[in-house]
Short mmCIF file of C-alpha atoms (C1' of nucleotides) in Angstrom, two decimals:
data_model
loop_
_atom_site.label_atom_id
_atom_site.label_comp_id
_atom_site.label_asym_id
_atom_site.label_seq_id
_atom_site.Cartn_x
_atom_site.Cartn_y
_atom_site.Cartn_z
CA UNK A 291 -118.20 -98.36 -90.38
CA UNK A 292 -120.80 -100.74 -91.50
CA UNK A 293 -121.38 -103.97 -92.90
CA UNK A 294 -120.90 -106.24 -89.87
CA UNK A 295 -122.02 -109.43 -89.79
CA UNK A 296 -122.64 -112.05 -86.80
CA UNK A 297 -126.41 -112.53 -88.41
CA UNK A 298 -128.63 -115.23 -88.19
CA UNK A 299 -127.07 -118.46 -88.01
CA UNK A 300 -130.21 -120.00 -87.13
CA UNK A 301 -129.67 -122.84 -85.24
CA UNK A 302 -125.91 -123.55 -85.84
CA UNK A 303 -124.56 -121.64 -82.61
CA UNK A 304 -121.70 -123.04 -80.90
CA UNK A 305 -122.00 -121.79 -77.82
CA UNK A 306 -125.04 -119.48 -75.64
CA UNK A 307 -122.91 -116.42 -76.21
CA UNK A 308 -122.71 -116.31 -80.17
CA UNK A 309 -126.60 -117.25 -79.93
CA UNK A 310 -126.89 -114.09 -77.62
CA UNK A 311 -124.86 -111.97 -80.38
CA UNK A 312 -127.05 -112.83 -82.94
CA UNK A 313 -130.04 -111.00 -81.05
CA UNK A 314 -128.69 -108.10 -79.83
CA UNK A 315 -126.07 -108.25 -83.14
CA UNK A 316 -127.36 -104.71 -85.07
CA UNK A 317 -125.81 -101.57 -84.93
CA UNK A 318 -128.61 -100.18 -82.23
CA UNK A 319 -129.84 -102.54 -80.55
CA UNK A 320 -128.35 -102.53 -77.42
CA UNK A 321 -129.27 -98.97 -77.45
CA UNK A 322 -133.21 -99.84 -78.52
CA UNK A 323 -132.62 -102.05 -75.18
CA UNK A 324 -131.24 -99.71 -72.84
CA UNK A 325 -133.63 -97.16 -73.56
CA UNK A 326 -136.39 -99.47 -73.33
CA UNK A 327 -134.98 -100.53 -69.98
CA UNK A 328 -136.09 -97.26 -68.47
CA UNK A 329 -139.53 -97.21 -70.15
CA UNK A 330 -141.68 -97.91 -72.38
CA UNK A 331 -141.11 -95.50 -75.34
CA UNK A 332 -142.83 -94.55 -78.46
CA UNK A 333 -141.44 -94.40 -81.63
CA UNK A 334 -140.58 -91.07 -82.04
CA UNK A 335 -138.59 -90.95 -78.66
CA UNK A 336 -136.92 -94.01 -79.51
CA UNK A 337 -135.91 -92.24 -82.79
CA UNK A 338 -134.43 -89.60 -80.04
CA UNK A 339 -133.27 -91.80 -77.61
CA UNK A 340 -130.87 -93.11 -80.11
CA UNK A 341 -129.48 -90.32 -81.60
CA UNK A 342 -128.15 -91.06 -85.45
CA UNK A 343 -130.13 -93.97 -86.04
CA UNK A 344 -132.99 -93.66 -88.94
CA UNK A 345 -136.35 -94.43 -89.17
CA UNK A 346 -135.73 -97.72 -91.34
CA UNK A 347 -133.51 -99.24 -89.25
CA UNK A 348 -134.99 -98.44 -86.24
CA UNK A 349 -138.10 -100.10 -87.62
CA UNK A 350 -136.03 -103.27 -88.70
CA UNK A 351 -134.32 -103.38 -85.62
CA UNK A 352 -137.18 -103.11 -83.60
CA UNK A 353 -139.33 -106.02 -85.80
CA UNK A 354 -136.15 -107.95 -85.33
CA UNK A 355 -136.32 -107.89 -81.60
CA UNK A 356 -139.98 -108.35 -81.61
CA UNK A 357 -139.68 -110.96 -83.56
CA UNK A 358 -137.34 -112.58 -80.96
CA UNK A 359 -139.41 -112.04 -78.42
CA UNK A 360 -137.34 -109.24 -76.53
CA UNK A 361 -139.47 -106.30 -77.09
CA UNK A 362 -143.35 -105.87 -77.12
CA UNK A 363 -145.09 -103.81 -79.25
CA UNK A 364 -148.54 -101.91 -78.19
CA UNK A 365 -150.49 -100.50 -80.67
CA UNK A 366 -153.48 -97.80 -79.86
CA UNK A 367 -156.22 -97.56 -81.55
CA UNK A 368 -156.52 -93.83 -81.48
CA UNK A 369 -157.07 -90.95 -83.92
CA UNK A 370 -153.49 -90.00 -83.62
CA UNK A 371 -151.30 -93.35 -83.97
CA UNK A 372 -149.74 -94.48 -81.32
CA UNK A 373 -147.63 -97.32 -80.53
CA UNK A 374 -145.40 -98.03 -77.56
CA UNK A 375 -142.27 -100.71 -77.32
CA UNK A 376 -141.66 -102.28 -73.94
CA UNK A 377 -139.61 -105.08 -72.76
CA UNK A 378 -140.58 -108.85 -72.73
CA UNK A 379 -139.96 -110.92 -69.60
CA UNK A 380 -137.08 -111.73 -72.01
CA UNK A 381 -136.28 -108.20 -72.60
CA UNK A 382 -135.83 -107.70 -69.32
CA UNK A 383 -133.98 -111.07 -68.86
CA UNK A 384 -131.38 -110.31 -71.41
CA UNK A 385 -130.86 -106.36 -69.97
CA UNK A 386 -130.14 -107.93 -66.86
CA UNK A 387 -127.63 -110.50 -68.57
CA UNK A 388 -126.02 -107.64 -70.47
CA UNK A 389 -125.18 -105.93 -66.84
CA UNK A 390 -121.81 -107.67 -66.68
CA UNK A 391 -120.97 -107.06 -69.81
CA UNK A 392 -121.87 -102.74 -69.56
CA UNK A 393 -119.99 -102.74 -66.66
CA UNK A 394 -116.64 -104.48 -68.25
CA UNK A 395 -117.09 -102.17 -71.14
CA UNK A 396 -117.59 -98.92 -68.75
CA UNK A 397 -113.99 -100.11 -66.80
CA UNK A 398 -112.16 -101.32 -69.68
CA UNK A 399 -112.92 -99.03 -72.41
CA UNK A 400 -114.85 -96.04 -71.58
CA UNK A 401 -112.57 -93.34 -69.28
CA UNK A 402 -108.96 -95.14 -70.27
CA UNK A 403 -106.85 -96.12 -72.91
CA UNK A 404 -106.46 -99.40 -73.97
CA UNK A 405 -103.67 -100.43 -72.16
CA UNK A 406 -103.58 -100.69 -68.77
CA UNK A 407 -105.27 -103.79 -68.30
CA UNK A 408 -104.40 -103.76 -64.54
CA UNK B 1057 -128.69 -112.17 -92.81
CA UNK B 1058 -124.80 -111.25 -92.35
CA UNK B 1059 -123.03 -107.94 -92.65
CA UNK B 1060 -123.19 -106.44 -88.69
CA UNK B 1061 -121.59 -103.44 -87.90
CA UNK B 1062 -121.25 -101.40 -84.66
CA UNK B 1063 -117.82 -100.69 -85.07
CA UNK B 1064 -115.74 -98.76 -83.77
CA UNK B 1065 -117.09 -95.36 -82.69
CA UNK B 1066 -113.43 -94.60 -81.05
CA UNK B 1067 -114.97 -93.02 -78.00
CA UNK B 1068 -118.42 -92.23 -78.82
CA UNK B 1069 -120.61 -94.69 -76.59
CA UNK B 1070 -123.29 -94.01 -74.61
CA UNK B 1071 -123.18 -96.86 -72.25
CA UNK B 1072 -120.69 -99.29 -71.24
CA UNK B 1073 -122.62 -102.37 -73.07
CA UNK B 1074 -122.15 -100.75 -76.99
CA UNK B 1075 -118.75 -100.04 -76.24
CA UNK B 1076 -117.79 -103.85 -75.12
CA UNK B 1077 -119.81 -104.44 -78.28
CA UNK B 1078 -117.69 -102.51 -80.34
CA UNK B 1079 -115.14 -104.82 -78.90
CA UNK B 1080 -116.75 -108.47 -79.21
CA UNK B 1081 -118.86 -107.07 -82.69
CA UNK B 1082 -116.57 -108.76 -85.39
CA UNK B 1083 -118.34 -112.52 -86.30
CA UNK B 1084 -116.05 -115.00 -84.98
CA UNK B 1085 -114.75 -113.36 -81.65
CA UNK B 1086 -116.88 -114.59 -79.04
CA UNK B 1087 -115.57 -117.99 -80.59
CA UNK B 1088 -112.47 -116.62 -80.68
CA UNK B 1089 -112.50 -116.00 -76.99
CA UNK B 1090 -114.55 -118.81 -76.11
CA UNK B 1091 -111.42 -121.30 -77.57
CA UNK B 1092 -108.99 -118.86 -75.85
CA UNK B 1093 -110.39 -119.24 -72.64
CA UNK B 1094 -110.05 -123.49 -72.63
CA UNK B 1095 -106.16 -122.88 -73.12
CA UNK B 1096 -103.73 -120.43 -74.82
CA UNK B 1097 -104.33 -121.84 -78.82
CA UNK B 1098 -101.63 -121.82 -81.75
CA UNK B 1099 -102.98 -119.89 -84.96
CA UNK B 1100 -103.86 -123.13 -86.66
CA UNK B 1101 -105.43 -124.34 -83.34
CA UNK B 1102 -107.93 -121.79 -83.78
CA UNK B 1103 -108.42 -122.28 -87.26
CA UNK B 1104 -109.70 -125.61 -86.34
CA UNK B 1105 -111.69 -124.49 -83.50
CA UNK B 1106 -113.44 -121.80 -85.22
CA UNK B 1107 -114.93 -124.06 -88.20
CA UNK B 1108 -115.98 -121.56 -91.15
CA UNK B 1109 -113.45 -118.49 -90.19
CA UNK B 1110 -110.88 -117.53 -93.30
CA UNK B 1111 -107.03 -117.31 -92.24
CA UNK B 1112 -107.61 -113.64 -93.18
CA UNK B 1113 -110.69 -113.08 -91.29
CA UNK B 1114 -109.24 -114.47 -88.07
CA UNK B 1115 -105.99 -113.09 -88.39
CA UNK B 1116 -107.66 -109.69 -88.78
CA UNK B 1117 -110.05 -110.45 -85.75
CA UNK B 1118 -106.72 -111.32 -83.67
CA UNK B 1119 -104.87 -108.19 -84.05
CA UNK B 1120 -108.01 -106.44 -83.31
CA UNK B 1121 -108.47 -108.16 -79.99
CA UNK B 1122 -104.90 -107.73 -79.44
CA UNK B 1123 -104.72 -103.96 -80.05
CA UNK B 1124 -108.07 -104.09 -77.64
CA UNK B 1125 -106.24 -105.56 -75.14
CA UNK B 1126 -107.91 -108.82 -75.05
CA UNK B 1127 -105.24 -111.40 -76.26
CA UNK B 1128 -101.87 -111.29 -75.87
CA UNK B 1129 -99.89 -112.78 -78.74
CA UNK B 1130 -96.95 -114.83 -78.10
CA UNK B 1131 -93.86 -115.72 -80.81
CA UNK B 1132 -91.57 -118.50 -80.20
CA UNK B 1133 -88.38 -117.81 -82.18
CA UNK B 1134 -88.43 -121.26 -83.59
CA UNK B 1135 -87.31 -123.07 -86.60
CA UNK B 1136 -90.88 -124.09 -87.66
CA UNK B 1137 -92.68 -120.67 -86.81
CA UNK B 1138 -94.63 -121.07 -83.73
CA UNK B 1139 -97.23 -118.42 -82.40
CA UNK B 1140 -99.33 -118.66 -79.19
CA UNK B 1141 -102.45 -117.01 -78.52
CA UNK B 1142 -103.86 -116.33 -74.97
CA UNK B 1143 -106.30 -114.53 -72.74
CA UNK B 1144 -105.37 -111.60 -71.09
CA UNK B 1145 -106.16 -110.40 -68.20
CA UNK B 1146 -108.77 -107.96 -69.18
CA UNK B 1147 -109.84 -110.72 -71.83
CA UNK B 1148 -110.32 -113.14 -68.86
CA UNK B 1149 -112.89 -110.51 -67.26
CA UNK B 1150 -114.62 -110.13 -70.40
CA UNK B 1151 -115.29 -113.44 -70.93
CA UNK B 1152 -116.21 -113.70 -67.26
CA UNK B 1153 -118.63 -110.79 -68.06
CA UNK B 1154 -119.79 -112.46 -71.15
CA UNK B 1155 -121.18 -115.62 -69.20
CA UNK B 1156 -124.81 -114.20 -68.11
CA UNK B 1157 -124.83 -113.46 -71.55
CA UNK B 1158 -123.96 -116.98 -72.74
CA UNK B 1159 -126.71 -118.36 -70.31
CA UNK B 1160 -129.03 -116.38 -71.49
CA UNK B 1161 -128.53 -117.41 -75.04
CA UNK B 1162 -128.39 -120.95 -74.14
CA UNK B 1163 -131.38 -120.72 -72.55
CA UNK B 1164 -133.86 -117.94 -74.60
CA UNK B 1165 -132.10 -119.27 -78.09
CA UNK B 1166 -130.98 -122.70 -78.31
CA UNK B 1167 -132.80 -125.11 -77.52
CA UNK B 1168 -136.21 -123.77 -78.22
CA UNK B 1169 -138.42 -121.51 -80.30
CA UNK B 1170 -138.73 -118.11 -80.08
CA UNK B 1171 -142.20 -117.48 -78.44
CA UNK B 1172 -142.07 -119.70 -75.08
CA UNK B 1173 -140.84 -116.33 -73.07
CA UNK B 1174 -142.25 -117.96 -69.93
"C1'" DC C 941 -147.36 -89.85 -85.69
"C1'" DG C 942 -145.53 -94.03 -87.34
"C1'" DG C 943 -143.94 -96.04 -90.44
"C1'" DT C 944 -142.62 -98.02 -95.73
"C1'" DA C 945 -140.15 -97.75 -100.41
"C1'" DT C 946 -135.93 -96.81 -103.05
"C1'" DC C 947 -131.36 -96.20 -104.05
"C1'" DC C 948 -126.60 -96.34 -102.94
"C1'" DC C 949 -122.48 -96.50 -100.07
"C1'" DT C 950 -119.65 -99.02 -97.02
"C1'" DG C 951 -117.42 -102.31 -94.60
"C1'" DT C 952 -116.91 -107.01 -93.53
"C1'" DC C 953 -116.33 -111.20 -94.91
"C1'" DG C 954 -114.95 -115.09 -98.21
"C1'" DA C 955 -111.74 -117.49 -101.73
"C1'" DT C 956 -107.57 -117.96 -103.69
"C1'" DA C 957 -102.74 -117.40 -104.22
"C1'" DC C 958 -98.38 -116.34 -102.45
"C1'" DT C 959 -94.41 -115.36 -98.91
"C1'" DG C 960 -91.02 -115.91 -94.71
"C1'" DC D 1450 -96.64 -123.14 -89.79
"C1'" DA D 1451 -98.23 -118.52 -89.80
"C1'" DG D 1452 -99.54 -115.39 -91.91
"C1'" DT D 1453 -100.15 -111.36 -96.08
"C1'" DA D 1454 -102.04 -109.73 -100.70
"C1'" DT D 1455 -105.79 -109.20 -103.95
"C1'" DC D 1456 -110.09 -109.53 -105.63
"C1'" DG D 1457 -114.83 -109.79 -105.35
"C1'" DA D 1458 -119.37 -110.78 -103.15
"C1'" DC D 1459 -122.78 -109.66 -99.97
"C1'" DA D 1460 -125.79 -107.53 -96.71
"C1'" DG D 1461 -126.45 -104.12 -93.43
"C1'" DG D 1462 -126.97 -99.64 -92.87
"C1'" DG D 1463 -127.69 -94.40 -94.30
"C1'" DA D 1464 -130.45 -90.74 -96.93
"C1'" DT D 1465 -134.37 -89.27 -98.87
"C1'" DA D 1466 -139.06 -89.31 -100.23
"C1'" DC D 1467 -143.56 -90.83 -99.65
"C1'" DC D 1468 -148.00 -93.14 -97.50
"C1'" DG D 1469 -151.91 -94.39 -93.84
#
DNA sequence: CGGTATCCCTGTCGATACTG
DNA sequence: CAGTATCGACAGGGATACCG
């Protein structure tokens, strides 16, 4: 169960929604958002707050985003490291465009089987 | 950057958003859909309107969305073989629940680099 | 604590050829 | 026209070990 794709088109999108997909296109991410949507969280609860994912690609999941501007990352100075991940204005933005979306998913696939579509 | 994933957890989501993922996560659906949702499309229709997707891919992709639900396939017992693809109901109110999303892509995506969050 | 470095497995996707 | 069958490529993702 791996080896999606989507990825990175860079420029040659079609249409806003397949633009979207390539953001929020990795395995986690929409998981990295959700819990992010809550609060700020540090690595290590991240690593908890999405239960099965590894260090790697949380890391690479979570450069990805920063890197599109969707999460911010906060780095302490401090004797113990410490470095918290918080939603961008467009974090927040795109949590709040993924509502419709959770809430299709919630009535259409999660607590029925796939047929009854009325 | 290609090779996604998600896929299908059968059951094991824990929000509404990364199941509908699991749903929309193969490359060329939200295209897919998007075509779909102009007009019911022949198989070679979509071909055309999906520029880059492989017969096998998006034959693959379209029993996936139909076994979802999504699209209901159509046969026409005719002398040149004649298939029609359309939106179902459900697949209506995900692509309703997919425009935020597409918005937000158009906007935070195309159209401009990645930093201007403001 | 918060990562990075390696290695490998896996699935998805792509190209081509062929069938009803 | 509408697919299916094979084969192979590719890249993401998982596991483990190690560093600042």
């Amino acid at each position: 169960m791996s080896g999606m794709a989507v990825g990175r088109r860079a420029g040659s999108y079609v249409c806003g929604v397949d633009a979207a997909m390539d953001v929020i296109g990795g395995k986690w991410k929409v998981l990295i958002l959700w819990a992010l949507s809550e609060r700020p969280h540090r690595f290590g609860e991240l690593r908890r707050a999405v239960p099965g994912v590894t260090e790697k690609v949380l890391a690479a999941h979570l450069r990805e985003l920063e890197a599109d501007g969707i999460v911010h990352r906060r780095e302490y100075e401090e004797v113990p490291p410490r470095v918290e991940y918080s939603l961008t204005p467009r974090g927040v933005a795109l949590n709040e465009a993924l509502e419709p979306l959770g809430a299709w998913g919630k009535a259409n696939v999660l607590g029925q089987a796939p047929e009854p579509v009325a």
